[in-house]
Coordinates of C-alpha atoms and ligand atoms in Angstrom, one line a residue:
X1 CA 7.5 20.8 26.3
X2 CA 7.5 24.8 26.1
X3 CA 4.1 26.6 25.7
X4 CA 2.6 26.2 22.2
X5 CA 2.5 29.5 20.1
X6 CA -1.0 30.1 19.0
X7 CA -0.2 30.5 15.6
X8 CA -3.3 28.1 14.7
X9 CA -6.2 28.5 16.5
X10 CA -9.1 28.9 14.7
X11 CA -7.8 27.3 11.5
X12 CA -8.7 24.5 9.3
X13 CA -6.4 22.5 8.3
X14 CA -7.6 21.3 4.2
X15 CA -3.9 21.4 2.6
X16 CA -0.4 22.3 3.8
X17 CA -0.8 25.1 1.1
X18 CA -2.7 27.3 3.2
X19 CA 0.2 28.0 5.6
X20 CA 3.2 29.4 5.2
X21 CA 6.7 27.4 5.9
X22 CA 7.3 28.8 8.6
X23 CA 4.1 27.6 10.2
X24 CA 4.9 24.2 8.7
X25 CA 8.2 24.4 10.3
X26 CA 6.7 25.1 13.3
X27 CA 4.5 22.2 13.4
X28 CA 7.3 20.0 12.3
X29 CA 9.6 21.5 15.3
X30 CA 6.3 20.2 17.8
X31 CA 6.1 17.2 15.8
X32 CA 9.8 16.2 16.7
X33 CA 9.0 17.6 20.2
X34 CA 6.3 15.0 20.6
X35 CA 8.2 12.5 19.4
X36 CA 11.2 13.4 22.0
X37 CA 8.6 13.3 24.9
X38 CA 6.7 9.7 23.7
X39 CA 10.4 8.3 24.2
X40 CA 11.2 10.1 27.5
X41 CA 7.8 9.1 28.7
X42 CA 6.8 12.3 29.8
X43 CA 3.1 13.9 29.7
X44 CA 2.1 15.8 26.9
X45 CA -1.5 16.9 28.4
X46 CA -2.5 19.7 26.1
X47 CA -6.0 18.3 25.2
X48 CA -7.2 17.9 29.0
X49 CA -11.1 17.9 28.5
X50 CA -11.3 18.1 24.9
X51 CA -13.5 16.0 22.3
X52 CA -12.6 15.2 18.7
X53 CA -14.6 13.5 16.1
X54 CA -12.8 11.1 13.2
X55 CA -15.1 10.9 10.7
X56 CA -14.0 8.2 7.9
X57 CA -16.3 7.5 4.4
X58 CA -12.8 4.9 4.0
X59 CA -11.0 2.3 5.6
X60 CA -7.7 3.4 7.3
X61 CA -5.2 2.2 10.1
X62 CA -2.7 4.5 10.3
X63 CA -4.8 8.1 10.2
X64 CA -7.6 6.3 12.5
X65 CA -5.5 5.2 14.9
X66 CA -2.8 7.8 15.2
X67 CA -5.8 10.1 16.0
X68 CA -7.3 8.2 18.1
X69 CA -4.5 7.1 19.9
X70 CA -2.9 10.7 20.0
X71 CA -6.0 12.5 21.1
X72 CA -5.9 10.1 24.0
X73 CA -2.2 10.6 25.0
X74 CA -2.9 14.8 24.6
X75 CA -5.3 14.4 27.8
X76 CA -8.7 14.3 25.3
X77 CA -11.0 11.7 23.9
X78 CA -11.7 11.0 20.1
X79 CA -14.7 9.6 18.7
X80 CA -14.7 7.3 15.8
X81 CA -17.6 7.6 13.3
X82 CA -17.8 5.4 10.3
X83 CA -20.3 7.4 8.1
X84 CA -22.2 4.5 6.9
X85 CA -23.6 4.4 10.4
X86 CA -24.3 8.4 10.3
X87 CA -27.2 10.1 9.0
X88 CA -25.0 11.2 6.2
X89 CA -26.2 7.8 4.6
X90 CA -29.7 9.2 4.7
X91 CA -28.4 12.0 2.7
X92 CA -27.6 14.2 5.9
X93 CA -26.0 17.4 4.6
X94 CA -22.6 18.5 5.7
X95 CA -23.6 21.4 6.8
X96 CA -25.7 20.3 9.2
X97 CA -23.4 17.7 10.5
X98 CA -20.3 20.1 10.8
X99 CA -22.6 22.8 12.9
X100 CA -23.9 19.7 15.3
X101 CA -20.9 18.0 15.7
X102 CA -18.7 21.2 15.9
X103 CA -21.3 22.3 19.0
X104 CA -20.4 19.1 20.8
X105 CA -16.8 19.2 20.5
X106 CA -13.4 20.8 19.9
X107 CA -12.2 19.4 16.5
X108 CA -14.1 17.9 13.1
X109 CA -11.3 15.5 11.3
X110 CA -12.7 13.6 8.5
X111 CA -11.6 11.4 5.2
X112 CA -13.7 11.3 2.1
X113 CA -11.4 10.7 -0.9
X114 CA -14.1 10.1 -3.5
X115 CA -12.9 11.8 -6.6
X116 CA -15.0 15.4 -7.0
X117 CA -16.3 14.8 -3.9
X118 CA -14.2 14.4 -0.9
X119 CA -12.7 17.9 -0.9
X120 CA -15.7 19.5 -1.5
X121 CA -17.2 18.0 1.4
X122 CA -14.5 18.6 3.6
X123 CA -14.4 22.4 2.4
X124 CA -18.0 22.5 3.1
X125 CA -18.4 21.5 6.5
X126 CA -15.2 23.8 7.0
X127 CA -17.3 27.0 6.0
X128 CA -20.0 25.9 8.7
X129 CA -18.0 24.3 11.2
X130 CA -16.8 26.3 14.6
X131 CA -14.0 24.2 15.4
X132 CA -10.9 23.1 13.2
X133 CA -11.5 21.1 10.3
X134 CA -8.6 18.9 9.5
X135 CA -8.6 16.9 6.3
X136 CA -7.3 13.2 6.9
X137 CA -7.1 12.7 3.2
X138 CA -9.7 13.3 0.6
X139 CA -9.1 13.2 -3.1
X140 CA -6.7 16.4 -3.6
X141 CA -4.5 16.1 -0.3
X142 CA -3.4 14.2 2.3
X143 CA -1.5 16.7 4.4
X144 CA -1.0 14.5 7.2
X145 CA 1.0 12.0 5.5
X146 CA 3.3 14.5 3.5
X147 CA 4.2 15.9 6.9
X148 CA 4.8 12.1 8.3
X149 CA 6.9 11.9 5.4
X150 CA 8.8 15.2 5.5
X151 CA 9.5 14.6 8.9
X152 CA 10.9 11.4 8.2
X153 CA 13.4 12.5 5.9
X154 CA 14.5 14.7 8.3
X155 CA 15.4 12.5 10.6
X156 CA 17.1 10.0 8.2
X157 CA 19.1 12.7 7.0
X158 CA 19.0 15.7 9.5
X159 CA 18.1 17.9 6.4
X160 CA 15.9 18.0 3.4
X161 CA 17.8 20.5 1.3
X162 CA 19.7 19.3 -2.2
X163 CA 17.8 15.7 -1.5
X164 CA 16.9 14.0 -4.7
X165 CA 13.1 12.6 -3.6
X166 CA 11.5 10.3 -6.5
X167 CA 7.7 10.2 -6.4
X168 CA 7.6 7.2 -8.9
X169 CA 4.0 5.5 -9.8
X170 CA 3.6 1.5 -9.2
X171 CA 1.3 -0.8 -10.6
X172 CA -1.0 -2.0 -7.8
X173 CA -4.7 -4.6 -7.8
X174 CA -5.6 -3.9 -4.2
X175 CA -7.6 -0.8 -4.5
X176 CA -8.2 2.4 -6.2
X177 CA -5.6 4.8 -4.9
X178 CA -6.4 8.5 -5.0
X179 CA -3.8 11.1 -5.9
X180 CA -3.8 13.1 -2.9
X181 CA -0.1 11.4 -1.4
X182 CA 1.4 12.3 -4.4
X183 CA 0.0 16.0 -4.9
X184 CA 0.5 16.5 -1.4
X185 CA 4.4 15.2 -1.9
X186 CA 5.3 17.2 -4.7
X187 CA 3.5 20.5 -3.6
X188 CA 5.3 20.4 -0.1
X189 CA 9.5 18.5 -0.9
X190 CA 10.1 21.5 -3.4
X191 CA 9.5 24.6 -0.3
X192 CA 12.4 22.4 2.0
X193 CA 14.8 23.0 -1.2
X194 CA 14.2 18.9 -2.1
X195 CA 14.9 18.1 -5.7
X196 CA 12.0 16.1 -6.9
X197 CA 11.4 13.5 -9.4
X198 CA 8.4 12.6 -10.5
X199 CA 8.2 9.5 -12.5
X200 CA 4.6 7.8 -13.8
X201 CA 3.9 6.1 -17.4
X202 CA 1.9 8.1 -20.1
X203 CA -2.2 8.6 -18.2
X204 CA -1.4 9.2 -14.9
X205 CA -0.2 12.8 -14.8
X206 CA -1.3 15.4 -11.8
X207 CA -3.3 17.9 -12.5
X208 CA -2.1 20.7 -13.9
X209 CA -2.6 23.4 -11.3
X210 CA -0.4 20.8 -9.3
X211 CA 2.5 20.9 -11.5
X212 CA 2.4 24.7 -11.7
X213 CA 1.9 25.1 -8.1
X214 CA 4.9 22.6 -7.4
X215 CA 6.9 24.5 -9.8
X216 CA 6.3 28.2 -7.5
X217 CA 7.1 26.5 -4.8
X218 CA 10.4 24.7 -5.9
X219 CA 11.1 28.1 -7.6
X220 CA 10.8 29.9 -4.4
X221 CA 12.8 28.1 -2.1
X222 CA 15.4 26.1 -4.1
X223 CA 14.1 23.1 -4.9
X224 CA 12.8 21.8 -8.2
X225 CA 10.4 19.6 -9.5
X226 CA 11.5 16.9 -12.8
X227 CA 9.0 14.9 -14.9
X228 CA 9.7 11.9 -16.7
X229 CA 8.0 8.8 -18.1
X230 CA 11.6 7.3 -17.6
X231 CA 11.4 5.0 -14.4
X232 CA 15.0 4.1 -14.5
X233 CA 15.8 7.7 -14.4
X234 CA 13.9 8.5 -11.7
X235 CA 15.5 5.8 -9.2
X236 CA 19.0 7.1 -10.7
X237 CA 21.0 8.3 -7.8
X238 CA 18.0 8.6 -5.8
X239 CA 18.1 9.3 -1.7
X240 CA 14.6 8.6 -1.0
X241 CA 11.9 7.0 -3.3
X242 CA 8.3 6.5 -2.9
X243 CA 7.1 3.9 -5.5
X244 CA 3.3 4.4 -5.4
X245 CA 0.3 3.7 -7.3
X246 CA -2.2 6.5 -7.8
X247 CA -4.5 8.0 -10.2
X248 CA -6.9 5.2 -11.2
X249 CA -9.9 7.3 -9.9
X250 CA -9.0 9.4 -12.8
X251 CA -8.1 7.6 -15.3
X252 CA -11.2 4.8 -14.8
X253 CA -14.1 6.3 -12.5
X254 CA -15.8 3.0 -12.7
X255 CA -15.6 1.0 -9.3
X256 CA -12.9 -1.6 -11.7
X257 CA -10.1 -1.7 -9.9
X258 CA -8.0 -4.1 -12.7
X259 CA -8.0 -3.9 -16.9
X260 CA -5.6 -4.6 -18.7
X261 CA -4.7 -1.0 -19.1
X262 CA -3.2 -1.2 -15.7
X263 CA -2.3 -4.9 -15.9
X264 CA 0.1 -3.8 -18.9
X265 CA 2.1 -1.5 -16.6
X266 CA 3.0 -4.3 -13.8
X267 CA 7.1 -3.4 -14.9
X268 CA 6.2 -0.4 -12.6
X269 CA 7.3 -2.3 -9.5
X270 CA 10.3 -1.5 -6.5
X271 CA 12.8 -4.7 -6.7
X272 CA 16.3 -4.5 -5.8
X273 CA 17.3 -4.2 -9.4
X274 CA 15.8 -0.8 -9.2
X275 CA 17.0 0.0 -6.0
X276 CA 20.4 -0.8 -6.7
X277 CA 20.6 2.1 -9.7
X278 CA 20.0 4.6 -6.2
X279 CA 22.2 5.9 -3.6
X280 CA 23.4 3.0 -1.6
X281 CA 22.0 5.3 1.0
X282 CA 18.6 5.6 -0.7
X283 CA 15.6 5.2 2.1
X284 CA 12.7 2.9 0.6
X285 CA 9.6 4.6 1.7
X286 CA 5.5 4.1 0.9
X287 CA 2.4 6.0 3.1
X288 CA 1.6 2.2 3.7
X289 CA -0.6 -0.1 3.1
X290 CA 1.5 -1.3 -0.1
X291 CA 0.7 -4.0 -2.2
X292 CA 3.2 -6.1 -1.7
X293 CA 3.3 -8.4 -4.9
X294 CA 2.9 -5.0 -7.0
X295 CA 4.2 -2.2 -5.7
X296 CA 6.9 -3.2 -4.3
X297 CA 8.6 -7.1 -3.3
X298 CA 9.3 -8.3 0.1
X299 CA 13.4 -7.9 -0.1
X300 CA 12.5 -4.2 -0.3
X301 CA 10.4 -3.3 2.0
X302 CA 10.9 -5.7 4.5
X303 CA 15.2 -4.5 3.1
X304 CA 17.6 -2.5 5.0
X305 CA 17.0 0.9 2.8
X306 CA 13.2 0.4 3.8
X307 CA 12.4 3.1 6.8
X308 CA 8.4 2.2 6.6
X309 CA 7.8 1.8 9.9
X310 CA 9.6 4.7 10.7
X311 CA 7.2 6.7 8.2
X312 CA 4.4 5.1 9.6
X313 CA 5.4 6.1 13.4
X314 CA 5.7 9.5 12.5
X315 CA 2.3 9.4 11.6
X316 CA 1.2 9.8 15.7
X317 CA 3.9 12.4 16.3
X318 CA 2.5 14.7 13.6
X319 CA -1.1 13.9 14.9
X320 CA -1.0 15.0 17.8
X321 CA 1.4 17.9 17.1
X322 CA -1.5 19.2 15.0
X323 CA -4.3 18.4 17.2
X324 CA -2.3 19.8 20.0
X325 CA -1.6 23.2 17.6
X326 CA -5.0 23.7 16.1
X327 CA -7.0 23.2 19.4
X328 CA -5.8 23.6 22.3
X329 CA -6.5 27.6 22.1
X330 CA -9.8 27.1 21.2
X331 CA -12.2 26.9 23.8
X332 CA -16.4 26.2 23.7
X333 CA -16.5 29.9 24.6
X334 CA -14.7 31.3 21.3
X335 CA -17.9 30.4 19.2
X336 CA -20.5 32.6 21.9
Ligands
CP401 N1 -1.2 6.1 4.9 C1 -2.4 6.1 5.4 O1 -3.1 7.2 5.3 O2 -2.8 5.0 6.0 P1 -4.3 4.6 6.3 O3 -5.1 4.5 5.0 O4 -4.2 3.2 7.0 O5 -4.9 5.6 7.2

């Protein structure tokens, strides 16, 4: 791998909306780098000596363990904190855990998706915090899976551009699902020129600053953003769709996960009925985990259209392109 540019050092990383597309590109281009060298078995030893923390108020798989895993193959070492077992539960602030934990180490990651709380947080201990601060997911954004996901388009179709990309809601009972895959989704497909459909019954809508935001950003760079309530039109000639629940946080704040308000939506669901009004070369895909009696059926995403696992690899590419990016340059010294 060439010598990374140090375009990022310094930088947190809170949403994809604070860099430009060049810089995204950039990351992308290290991403697929990565990816090249994991195959080809070669070393990728940018982090020699360097410490992370993974701080998670959720569960996850994916975002833990792409970290994790990825901090270990750049040369560093990650620490896992689950933040019931931190002093945070004693009411610990976040300022004074970012300052501590940014004095021992080289990079602050942390999820906290609690609705009006988990950005805030995250912002927080980024306006203390002397190391990067990367969000993995809160209640706004999840900008590392919109990049695993962007980057996955591109290598299904070797370009984004002119793509017709449904973000379409599903109906699921496992758990509350926060918003941030799908704001992150529609903010970032319109700036590669991707033709997005957003598809959700009448409740679940994104915020609005979202929808205006998306609407710059497909404005500037040749995409565009389409809203319907009409799920039939949204799987329409499709080349890539995301069938999804979110927004229940919103919508219900209680701790309920099911009521009949949702259980009267279960005809939001991905069977091959719906999949057959797409492309035929429509790619099934889902930030995982799905539920798989809601969301979506088992002749679907276990299909041939379904490139899930694909999505789900490029999860530890892009996690260890952005570690690599937003600290190698930034050394103990830079905080003196
Ligand atoms: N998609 C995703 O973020 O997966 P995890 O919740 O398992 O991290």
């Amino acid at each position: 791998m060439q010598k990374l540019e140090p375009k990022f050092a310094g930088r947190h990383l809170i949403t994809l909306e604070d860099f430009t597309k060049e810089e995204i590109d950039y990351i992308l281009k290290v991403s697929h780098d990565m990816k090249d060298a994991f195959y080809a078995n070669e070393e990728t030893q940018w982090l020699v000596g360097k410490t992370g923390f993974l701080m998670f108020f959720e569960q996850s798989t994916r975002t833990r363990n792409s970290f994790e895993s990825g901090m270990a193959q750049l040369g560093g070492h990650a620490t896992f904190l689950d933040t019931s077992m931190m002093q945070i539960a004693h009411g610990e602030s976040a300022k004074d855990t970012a300052v501590i934990l940014s004095s021992f180490g080289h990079m602050i990651a942390c999820r906290y998706c609690n609705w009006g709380l988990g950005n805030k947080y995250i912002r927080e201990m980024a306006k203390w915090s002397t190391v990067p601060i990367i969000n993995l997911q809160c209640d706004l954004y999840h900008p590392m899976q919109a990049l695993a996901d962007l980057m996955t388009i591109e290598d299904e179709f070797g370009k984004t551009k002119n793509l017709k990309v449904s973000v379409i809601w599903a109906m699921a009972t496992t758990h509350k699902k926060p918003i941030s895959v799908p704001v992150s989704q529609v903010l970032l497909f319109p700036r590669y020129g991707i033709d997005v459909t957003l598809a959700y019954p009448e409740g679940y809508d994104l915020p609005d600053w979202v929808i205006e935001k998306a609407r710059k950003n497909a404005a500037e760079n040749g995409g565009s953003l389409t809203i319907t309530h009409d799920m039939d039109a949204a799987y329409k000639d499709a080349d890539v769709v995301f069938p999804k629940n979110w927004g229940s946080w919103v919508t219900n704040q209680s701790t309920t996960v099911v009521d009949d308000a949702l259980l009267a939506l279960k005809a939001w669901k991905c069977t091959p009925e719906k999949m057959a009004l797409a492309k035929p070369t429509c790619r099934y895909m889902h930030a995982l985990p799905a539920d798989r009696v809601n969301e979506v059926v088992d002749e679907v995403i276990d299909g041939p259209q379904s490139v899930v696992y694909q999505e789900a690899e490029n999860r530890i590419h892009t996690a260890k392109a952005v570690m690599a990016l937003f600290v190698h340059d930034k050394l103990p010294s830079d905080r003196r």
